[in-house]
Amino acid sequence: METIVSRGIVASYHKKLMENLSVDVAIVGGGPSGLVAAATLAKAGKKVALFERKLAPGGGMWGGAMMFNQIVVQQDAVEILDEYGITREPFEAGYWLCDSVEATAALIFAAKKAGATIFNCYSVEDVVFQNSAVTGVVVNWTPVQSAGMHVDPLVIMAKSVLDSTGHPCEVSRLLASKNDVTLNTPTGGVVGERSLSIEEGERTTVENTKEIFPGLFVSGMAANGVCGSFRMGPIFGGMLNSGKKVTRLIIEKLDA
Ligand code: 48F
């Protein structure tokens, strides 16, 4: 029995990894925007692998605000809550309340069920840069990175890469710091996020969701970080809508 258990895990994981060495879309970061993108792209028939640094995907959604595990979602994202069966309670006109644990779990479940493959405990430490475009991601185990071990990474090739790493906008920063490139941002580089302004932050997180360099898209808080816009705190409509918008943009490009 001991051998059966180990053999099953090793063989099936090996198969999962082999099948994802080359994908349509590599999503970096399993927060709400990345998870919505993963679910929607996979539902549209695209081959999607999502890489999440932590043990549990979900990013900043689990904790609500200051660990009060409730989130606020505004009216224009209600359809997305309903699509994933997330319970919502009315609050003030145009605002809904959700349990953050239920909402996060629902998005993870939806992404997996739609056909995306989730690789947790992976950190994306670089991109593949060929012919002036991003063509993949360079991955390593998070514990290797956090222990500072000198272990070389593996490579996942992707037709499109999504930076949904949230506030640090890590993939975009890596690309900009290691290569002489001009990004599609107000300064041509990573501008960095501004302080909190909810209404503007929510609006611009969707506006800034775009392809910032050939092959590299940004969504969620990373979109505002890269473009120099505001943070917004524990309101999540913008994140959900950003995941939907980036899906449309990526599909347009993949199908062109
Ligand atoms: O920050 P995060 O939840 O991304 P998001 O979709 O949502 C932002 C909100 O949670 C919140 C907010 C809403 O109002 O402002 O902050 O923009 O999730 C980002 C995920 O990316 C992972 C990280 O662990 C987190 O789960 N991540 C970050 N860098 C890497 C990474 C990396 N280099 N490789 C893999 N995962």
mmCIF file of C-alpha atoms and ligand atoms in Angstrom:
data_model
loop_
_atom_site.group_PDB
_atom_site.id
_atom_site.type_symbol
_atom_site.label_atom_id
_atom_site.label_comp_id
_atom_site.label_asym_id
_atom_site.label_seq_id
_atom_site.Cartn_x
_atom_site.Cartn_y
_atom_site.Cartn_z
ATOM 1 C CA MET A 1 0.000 0.000 0.000
ATOM 2 C CA GLU A 2 2.849 2.395 0.834
ATOM 3 C CA THR A 3 4.226 2.065 -2.686
ATOM 4 C CA ILE A 4 0.805 2.450 -4.320
ATOM 5 C CA VAL A 5 0.212 5.768 -2.578
ATOM 6 C CA SER A 6 3.608 7.169 -3.512
ATOM 7 C CA ARG A 7 3.498 5.805 -7.069
ATOM 8 C CA GLY A 8 0.048 7.301 -7.677
ATOM 9 C CA ILE A 9 1.124 10.733 -6.547
ATOM 10 C CA VAL A 10 4.452 10.757 -8.362
ATOM 11 C CA ALA A 11 3.027 9.389 -11.634
ATOM 12 C CA SER A 12 0.004 11.687 -11.737
ATOM 13 C CA TYR A 13 1.976 14.782 -10.739
ATOM 14 C CA HIS A 14 4.598 13.987 -13.361
ATOM 15 C CA LYS A 15 1.836 13.726 -15.981
ATOM 16 C CA LYS A 16 0.289 17.013 -14.842
ATOM 17 C CA LEU A 17 3.604 18.829 -15.089
ATOM 18 C CA MET A 18 4.525 17.261 -18.445
ATOM 19 C CA GLU A 19 1.166 18.331 -19.880
ATOM 20 C CA ASN A 20 1.763 21.926 -18.803
ATOM 21 C CA LEU A 21 5.302 22.548 -20.032
ATOM 22 C CA SER A 22 3.757 24.491 -22.889
ATOM 23 C CA VAL A 23 0.431 26.272 -22.426
ATOM 24 C CA ASP A 24 -1.747 28.941 -23.986
ATOM 25 C CA VAL A 25 -1.717 31.076 -20.858
ATOM 26 C CA ALA A 26 0.562 31.039 -17.812
ATOM 27 C CA ILE A 27 -1.072 32.936 -14.954
ATOM 28 C CA VAL A 28 1.221 34.150 -12.205
ATOM 29 C CA GLY A 29 -0.623 34.654 -8.930
ATOM 30 C CA GLY A 30 -3.820 33.047 -7.685
ATOM 31 C CA GLY A 31 -5.580 36.076 -6.239
ATOM 32 C CA PRO A 32 -9.133 36.948 -7.320
ATOM 33 C CA SER A 33 -8.211 38.490 -10.678
ATOM 34 C CA GLY A 34 -5.934 35.585 -11.637
ATOM 35 C CA LEU A 35 -8.482 32.987 -10.530
ATOM 36 C CA VAL A 36 -11.328 34.596 -12.496
ATOM 37 C CA ALA A 37 -9.058 34.762 -15.541
ATOM 38 C CA ALA A 38 -8.055 31.111 -15.066
ATOM 39 C CA ALA A 39 -11.675 29.966 -14.766
ATOM 40 C CA THR A 40 -12.876 32.012 -17.735
ATOM 41 C CA LEU A 41 -9.981 31.204 -20.062
ATOM 42 C CA ALA A 42 -10.198 27.494 -19.257
ATOM 43 C CA LYS A 43 -13.962 27.557 -19.805
ATOM 44 C CA ALA A 44 -13.278 29.078 -23.224
ATOM 45 C CA GLY A 45 -11.130 26.050 -24.052
ATOM 46 C CA LYS A 46 -7.682 27.572 -23.507
ATOM 47 C CA LYS A 47 -4.921 25.598 -21.872
ATOM 48 C CA VAL A 48 -4.198 27.429 -18.638
ATOM 49 C CA ALA A 49 -1.650 26.872 -15.890
ATOM 50 C CA LEU A 50 -1.777 29.045 -12.777
ATOM 51 C CA PHE A 51 1.317 29.358 -10.590
ATOM 52 C CA GLU A 52 0.817 30.395 -6.987
ATOM 53 C CA ARG A 53 3.667 31.086 -4.598
ATOM 54 C CA LYS A 54 1.811 30.083 -1.457
ATOM 55 C CA LEU A 55 0.358 26.760 -0.326
ATOM 56 C CA ALA A 56 -3.172 28.124 -0.733
ATOM 57 C CA PRO A 57 -4.166 30.172 -3.773
ATOM 58 C CA GLY A 58 -6.555 33.027 -3.036
ATOM 59 C CA GLY A 59 -4.162 35.910 -2.442
ATOM 60 C CA GLY A 60 -5.575 38.789 -0.462
ATOM 61 C CA MET A 61 -9.179 37.633 -0.590
ATOM 62 C CA TRP A 62 -9.210 35.171 2.319
ATOM 63 C CA GLY A 63 -8.527 37.790 4.966
ATOM 64 C CA GLY A 64 -11.296 40.307 4.204
ATOM 65 C CA ALA A 65 -10.249 43.502 5.930
ATOM 66 C CA MET A 66 -7.868 43.282 8.859
ATOM 67 C CA MET A 67 -8.911 39.618 9.136
ATOM 68 C CA PHE A 68 -12.621 40.480 9.474
ATOM 69 C CA ASN A 69 -13.482 37.800 6.954
ATOM 70 C CA GLN A 70 -16.075 39.711 4.951
ATOM 71 C CA ILE A 71 -15.640 41.461 1.611
ATOM 72 C CA VAL A 72 -17.614 44.118 -0.233
ATOM 73 C CA VAL A 73 -18.545 43.746 -3.900
ATOM 74 C CA GLN A 74 -20.282 46.442 -5.873
ATOM 75 C CA GLN A 75 -23.247 46.009 -8.201
ATOM 76 C CA ASP A 76 -21.288 45.846 -11.445
ATOM 77 C CA ALA A 77 -19.646 42.546 -10.425
ATOM 78 C CA VAL A 78 -22.766 40.806 -9.135
ATOM 79 C CA GLU A 79 -23.054 38.667 -12.265
ATOM 80 C CA ILE A 80 -19.631 37.211 -11.528
ATOM 81 C CA LEU A 81 -20.609 36.345 -7.946
ATOM 82 C CA ASP A 82 -23.688 34.601 -9.285
ATOM 83 C CA GLU A 83 -21.729 32.771 -11.988
ATOM 84 C CA TYR A 84 -19.619 31.134 -9.271
ATOM 85 C CA GLY A 85 -22.482 30.603 -6.829
ATOM 86 C CA ILE A 86 -21.074 32.979 -4.199
ATOM 87 C CA THR A 87 -23.652 33.937 -1.565
ATOM 88 C CA ARG A 88 -24.291 37.683 -1.388
ATOM 89 C CA GLU A 89 -26.207 39.792 1.083
ATOM 90 C CA PRO A 90 -27.460 43.253 0.199
ATOM 91 C CA PHE A 91 -25.979 46.145 2.142
ATOM 92 C CA GLU A 92 -26.273 49.784 1.056
ATOM 93 C CA ALA A 93 -27.784 50.355 -2.386
ATOM 94 C CA GLY A 94 -25.404 48.952 -4.982
ATOM 95 C CA TYR A 95 -23.173 47.101 -2.500
ATOM 96 C CA TRP A 96 -23.123 43.465 -1.485
ATOM 97 C CA LEU A 97 -21.400 41.572 1.291
ATOM 98 C CA CYS A 98 -19.832 38.134 0.943
ATOM 99 C CA ASP A 99 -18.019 35.779 3.261
ATOM 100 C CA SER A 100 -14.395 36.056 2.127
ATOM 101 C CA VAL A 101 -13.614 32.385 2.764
ATOM 102 C CA GLU A 102 -16.602 31.205 0.726
ATOM 103 C CA ALA A 103 -15.811 33.637 -2.091
ATOM 104 C CA THR A 104 -12.149 32.638 -2.275
ATOM 105 C CA ALA A 105 -12.871 28.913 -2.121
ATOM 106 C CA ALA A 106 -15.512 29.299 -4.844
ATOM 107 C CA LEU A 107 -13.075 30.980 -7.241
ATOM 108 C CA ILE A 108 -10.381 28.349 -6.681
ATOM 109 C CA PHE A 109 -12.906 25.550 -7.194
ATOM 110 C CA ALA A 110 -14.287 27.226 -10.330
ATOM 111 C CA ALA A 111 -10.839 27.640 -11.884
ATOM 112 C CA LYS A 112 -9.944 24.001 -11.294
ATOM 113 C CA LYS A 113 -13.333 22.678 -12.405
ATOM 114 C CA ALA A 114 -13.192 24.744 -15.604
ATOM 115 C CA GLY A 115 -9.978 22.936 -16.534
ATOM 116 C CA ALA A 116 -7.165 25.218 -15.373
ATOM 117 C CA THR A 117 -4.233 23.468 -13.741
ATOM 118 C CA ILE A 118 -3.138 25.006 -10.470
ATOM 119 C CA PHE A 119 0.485 24.677 -9.361
ATOM 120 C CA ASN A 120 0.794 25.871 -5.783
ATOM 121 C CA CYS A 121 4.086 26.390 -3.934
ATOM 122 C CA TYR A 122 5.636 27.629 -7.196
ATOM 123 C CA SER A 123 7.326 30.999 -7.470
ATOM 124 C CA VAL A 124 7.825 32.607 -10.836
ATOM 125 C CA GLU A 125 11.346 33.981 -10.646
ATOM 126 C CA ASP A 126 11.817 35.210 -14.216
ATOM 127 C CA VAL A 127 10.258 35.325 -17.664
ATOM 128 C CA VAL A 128 11.389 33.827 -20.942
ATOM 129 C CA PHE A 129 12.317 36.734 -23.223
ATOM 130 C CA GLN A 130 12.681 35.912 -26.911
ATOM 131 C CA ASN A 131 12.399 38.073 -30.038
ATOM 132 C CA SER A 132 11.367 41.082 -27.939
ATOM 133 C CA ALA A 133 8.411 39.288 -26.390
ATOM 134 C CA VAL A 134 7.564 37.387 -23.220
ATOM 135 C CA THR A 135 7.153 33.752 -24.230
ATOM 136 C CA GLY A 136 7.077 31.921 -20.925
ATOM 137 C CA VAL A 137 7.839 31.866 -17.216
ATOM 138 C CA VAL A 138 10.736 30.541 -15.174
ATOM 139 C CA VAL A 139 9.567 28.638 -12.112
ATOM 140 C CA ASN A 140 11.019 27.206 -8.949
ATOM 141 C CA TRP A 141 9.688 25.803 -5.692
ATOM 142 C CA THR A 142 8.851 28.567 -3.237
ATOM 143 C CA PRO A 143 10.823 26.831 -0.434
ATOM 144 C CA VAL A 144 13.891 26.795 -2.687
ATOM 145 C CA GLN A 145 13.512 30.535 -3.147
ATOM 146 C CA SER A 146 12.828 31.282 0.503
ATOM 147 C CA ALA A 147 15.771 29.138 1.669
ATOM 148 C CA GLY A 148 18.026 30.932 -0.793
ATOM 149 C CA MET A 149 19.188 27.632 -2.272
ATOM 150 C CA HIS A 150 21.123 27.768 -5.502
ATOM 151 C CA VAL A 151 18.893 25.441 -7.520
ATOM 152 C CA ASP A 152 18.191 26.103 -11.161
ATOM 153 C CA PRO A 153 14.568 26.510 -12.243
ATOM 154 C CA LEU A 154 12.321 24.919 -14.856
ATOM 155 C CA VAL A 155 10.673 26.718 -17.767
ATOM 156 C CA ILE A 156 7.041 26.833 -18.841
ATOM 157 C CA MET A 157 6.436 28.184 -22.338
ATOM 158 C CA ALA A 158 3.265 30.221 -22.863
ATOM 159 C CA LYS A 159 1.637 32.108 -25.729
ATOM 160 C CA SER A 160 0.541 34.713 -23.170
ATOM 161 C CA VAL A 161 1.634 35.398 -19.607
ATOM 162 C CA LEU A 162 -0.586 37.136 -17.059
ATOM 163 C CA ASP A 163 0.933 39.088 -14.188
ATOM 164 C CA SER A 164 -1.746 38.854 -11.495
ATOM 165 C CA THR A 165 0.724 39.039 -8.613
ATOM 166 C CA GLY A 166 -1.148 41.843 -6.856
ATOM 167 C CA HIS A 167 0.544 44.812 -5.169
ATOM 168 C CA PRO A 168 4.167 43.851 -5.980
ATOM 169 C CA CYS A 169 3.475 43.392 -9.742
ATOM 170 C CA GLU A 170 6.445 41.066 -9.657
ATOM 171 C CA VAL A 171 6.523 39.739 -13.188
ATOM 172 C CA SER A 172 6.353 43.203 -14.726
ATOM 173 C CA ARG A 173 9.088 44.431 -12.392
ATOM 174 C CA LEU A 174 11.298 41.469 -13.292
ATOM 175 C CA LEU A 175 10.811 42.101 -16.989
ATOM 176 C CA ALA A 176 11.526 45.822 -16.649
ATOM 177 C CA SER A 177 14.521 45.471 -14.340
ATOM 178 C CA LYS A 178 16.332 42.799 -16.352
ATOM 179 C CA ASN A 179 15.714 43.956 -19.892
ATOM 180 C CA ASP A 180 15.937 47.194 -21.775
ATOM 181 C CA VAL A 181 12.219 47.442 -22.522
ATOM 182 C CA THR A 182 9.498 50.060 -22.732
ATOM 183 C CA LEU A 183 6.210 49.028 -21.179
ATOM 184 C CA ASN A 184 2.789 50.284 -22.213
ATOM 185 C CA THR A 185 2.493 52.415 -19.044
ATOM 186 C CA PRO A 186 2.517 56.186 -18.470
ATOM 187 C CA THR A 187 6.309 56.238 -17.948
ATOM 188 C CA GLY A 188 7.335 53.202 -19.992
ATOM 189 C CA GLY A 189 8.383 51.475 -16.769
ATOM 190 C CA VAL A 190 6.683 50.178 -13.615
ATOM 191 C CA VAL A 191 5.226 53.327 -12.073
ATOM 192 C CA GLY A 192 4.295 51.865 -8.652
ATOM 193 C CA GLU A 193 0.972 52.008 -6.847
ATOM 194 C CA ARG A 194 -0.448 55.085 -5.160
ATOM 195 C CA SER A 195 -2.193 55.373 -1.780
ATOM 196 C CA LEU A 196 -5.780 54.358 -1.160
ATOM 197 C CA SER A 197 -8.643 55.907 -3.115
ATOM 198 C CA ILE A 198 -11.405 53.356 -3.495
ATOM 199 C CA GLU A 199 -13.552 54.681 -6.305
ATOM 200 C CA GLU A 200 -10.664 55.629 -8.551
ATOM 201 C CA GLY A 201 -8.710 52.487 -7.665
ATOM 202 C CA GLU A 202 -11.655 50.264 -8.560
ATOM 203 C CA ARG A 203 -12.271 52.028 -11.875
ATOM 204 C CA THR A 204 -8.640 52.139 -12.947
ATOM 205 C CA THR A 205 -7.844 48.542 -12.011
ATOM 206 C CA VAL A 206 -10.145 47.561 -14.868
ATOM 207 C CA GLU A 207 -8.961 50.365 -17.192
ATOM 208 C CA ASN A 208 -5.307 49.443 -16.611
ATOM 209 C CA THR A 209 -5.918 45.761 -17.320
ATOM 210 C CA LYS A 210 -4.086 45.309 -20.614
ATOM 211 C CA GLU A 211 -1.117 43.908 -22.496
ATOM 212 C CA ILE A 212 1.819 45.983 -21.235
ATOM 213 C CA PHE A 213 4.454 44.293 -23.369
ATOM 214 C CA PRO A 214 4.170 41.738 -26.186
ATOM 215 C CA GLY A 215 3.110 38.532 -24.453
ATOM 216 C CA LEU A 216 2.652 40.058 -20.979
ATOM 217 C CA PHE A 217 -0.756 41.099 -19.638
ATOM 218 C CA VAL A 218 -1.544 42.610 -16.219
ATOM 219 C CA SER A 219 -4.690 42.296 -14.123
ATOM 220 C CA GLY A 220 -5.994 43.228 -10.690
ATOM 221 C CA MET A 221 -3.825 45.214 -8.338
ATOM 222 C CA ALA A 222 -0.780 44.518 -10.511
ATOM 223 C CA ALA A 223 -2.447 46.547 -13.274
ATOM 224 C CA ASN A 224 -2.717 49.555 -10.963
ATOM 225 C CA GLY A 225 0.786 49.007 -9.596
ATOM 226 C CA VAL A 226 2.320 48.926 -13.031
ATOM 227 C CA CYS A 227 0.375 51.972 -14.232
ATOM 228 C CA GLY A 228 0.719 54.095 -11.075
ATOM 229 C CA SER A 229 -2.855 54.074 -9.863
ATOM 230 C CA PHE A 230 -4.516 53.731 -6.483
ATOM 231 C CA ARG A 231 -5.024 50.826 -4.092
ATOM 232 C CA MET A 232 -8.536 50.246 -2.857
ATOM 233 C CA GLY A 233 -8.689 47.882 0.127
ATOM 234 C CA PRO A 234 -11.254 45.121 0.697
ATOM 235 C CA ILE A 235 -13.660 45.808 -2.148
ATOM 236 C CA PHE A 236 -13.403 43.222 -4.892
ATOM 237 C CA GLY A 237 -15.617 44.113 -7.860
ATOM 238 C CA GLY A 238 -12.668 45.647 -9.705
ATOM 239 C CA MET A 239 -10.567 42.494 -9.238
ATOM 240 C CA LEU A 240 -13.335 40.252 -10.563
ATOM 241 C CA ASN A 241 -14.065 42.531 -13.523
ATOM 242 C CA SER A 242 -10.353 42.804 -14.283
ATOM 243 C CA GLY A 243 -10.120 38.999 -14.498
ATOM 244 C CA LYS A 244 -12.968 39.005 -17.013
ATOM 245 C CA LYS A 245 -11.493 41.848 -19.051
ATOM 246 C CA VAL A 246 -8.043 40.293 -19.299
ATOM 247 C CA THR A 247 -9.641 37.072 -20.473
ATOM 248 C CA ARG A 248 -11.274 38.918 -23.385
ATOM 249 C CA LEU A 249 -7.986 40.575 -24.314
ATOM 250 C CA ILE A 250 -5.987 37.354 -24.157
ATOM 251 C CA ILE A 251 -8.556 35.431 -26.193
ATOM 252 C CA GLU A 252 -8.606 38.184 -28.832
ATOM 253 C CA LYS A 253 -4.843 37.854 -29.134
ATOM 254 C CA LEU A 254 -4.725 34.054 -29.084
ATOM 255 C CA ASP A 255 -7.457 33.785 -31.697
ATOM 256 C CA ALA A 256 -6.185 36.574 -33.972
HETATM 257 O O1 48F B 1 -2.776 40.165 -4.240
HETATM 258 P P1 48F B 1 -3.706 39.192 -4.858
HETATM 259 O O2 48F B 1 -4.928 38.827 -4.125
HETATM 260 O O3 48F B 1 -4.014 39.673 -6.367
HETATM 261 P P2 48F B 1 -5.210 40.467 -7.055
HETATM 262 O O4 48F B 1 -5.989 39.548 -7.888
HETATM 263 O O5 48F B 1 -6.146 40.933 -5.873
HETATM 264 C C1 48F B 1 -5.789 41.975 -5.006
HETATM 265 C C2 48F B 1 -6.645 41.866 -3.769
HETATM 266 O O6 48F B 1 -6.482 40.642 -3.108
HETATM 267 C C3 48F B 1 -6.387 42.973 -2.739
HETATM 268 C C4 48F B 1 -6.928 44.243 -3.173
HETATM 269 C C5 48F B 1 -8.405 44.225 -3.484
HETATM 270 O O7 48F B 1 -9.025 45.278 -3.262
HETATM 271 O O8 48F B 1 -6.238 45.218 -3.283
HETATM 272 O O9 48F B 1 -5.007 43.062 -2.426
HETATM 273 O O10 48F B 1 -4.612 41.659 -7.699
HETATM 274 O O11 48F B 1 -2.932 37.833 -5.151
HETATM 275 C C6 48F B 1 -1.690 37.794 -5.772
HETATM 276 C C7 48F B 1 -1.140 36.392 -5.628
HETATM 277 O O12 48F B 1 0.057 36.300 -6.380
HETATM 278 C C8 48F B 1 0.973 35.469 -5.662
HETATM 279 C C9 48F B 1 0.736 35.815 -4.211
HETATM 280 O O13 48F B 1 1.179 34.787 -3.347
HETATM 281 C C10 48F B 1 -0.772 36.021 -4.178
HETATM 282 O O14 48F B 1 -1.463 34.839 -3.836
HETATM 283 N N1 48F B 1 2.311 35.778 -6.176
HETATM 284 C C11 48F B 1 2.959 36.968 -6.059
HETATM 285 N N2 48F B 1 4.152 36.905 -6.684
HETATM 286 C C12 48F B 1 4.257 35.655 -7.202
HETATM 287 C C13 48F B 1 3.081 34.941 -6.880
HETATM 288 C C14 48F B 1 5.261 34.966 -7.948
HETATM 289 N N3 48F B 1 6.413 35.562 -8.297
HETATM 290 N N4 48F B 1 5.032 33.677 -8.311
HETATM 291 C C15 48F B 1 3.876 33.058 -7.966
HETATM 292 N N5 48F B 1 2.904 33.668 -7.249
#
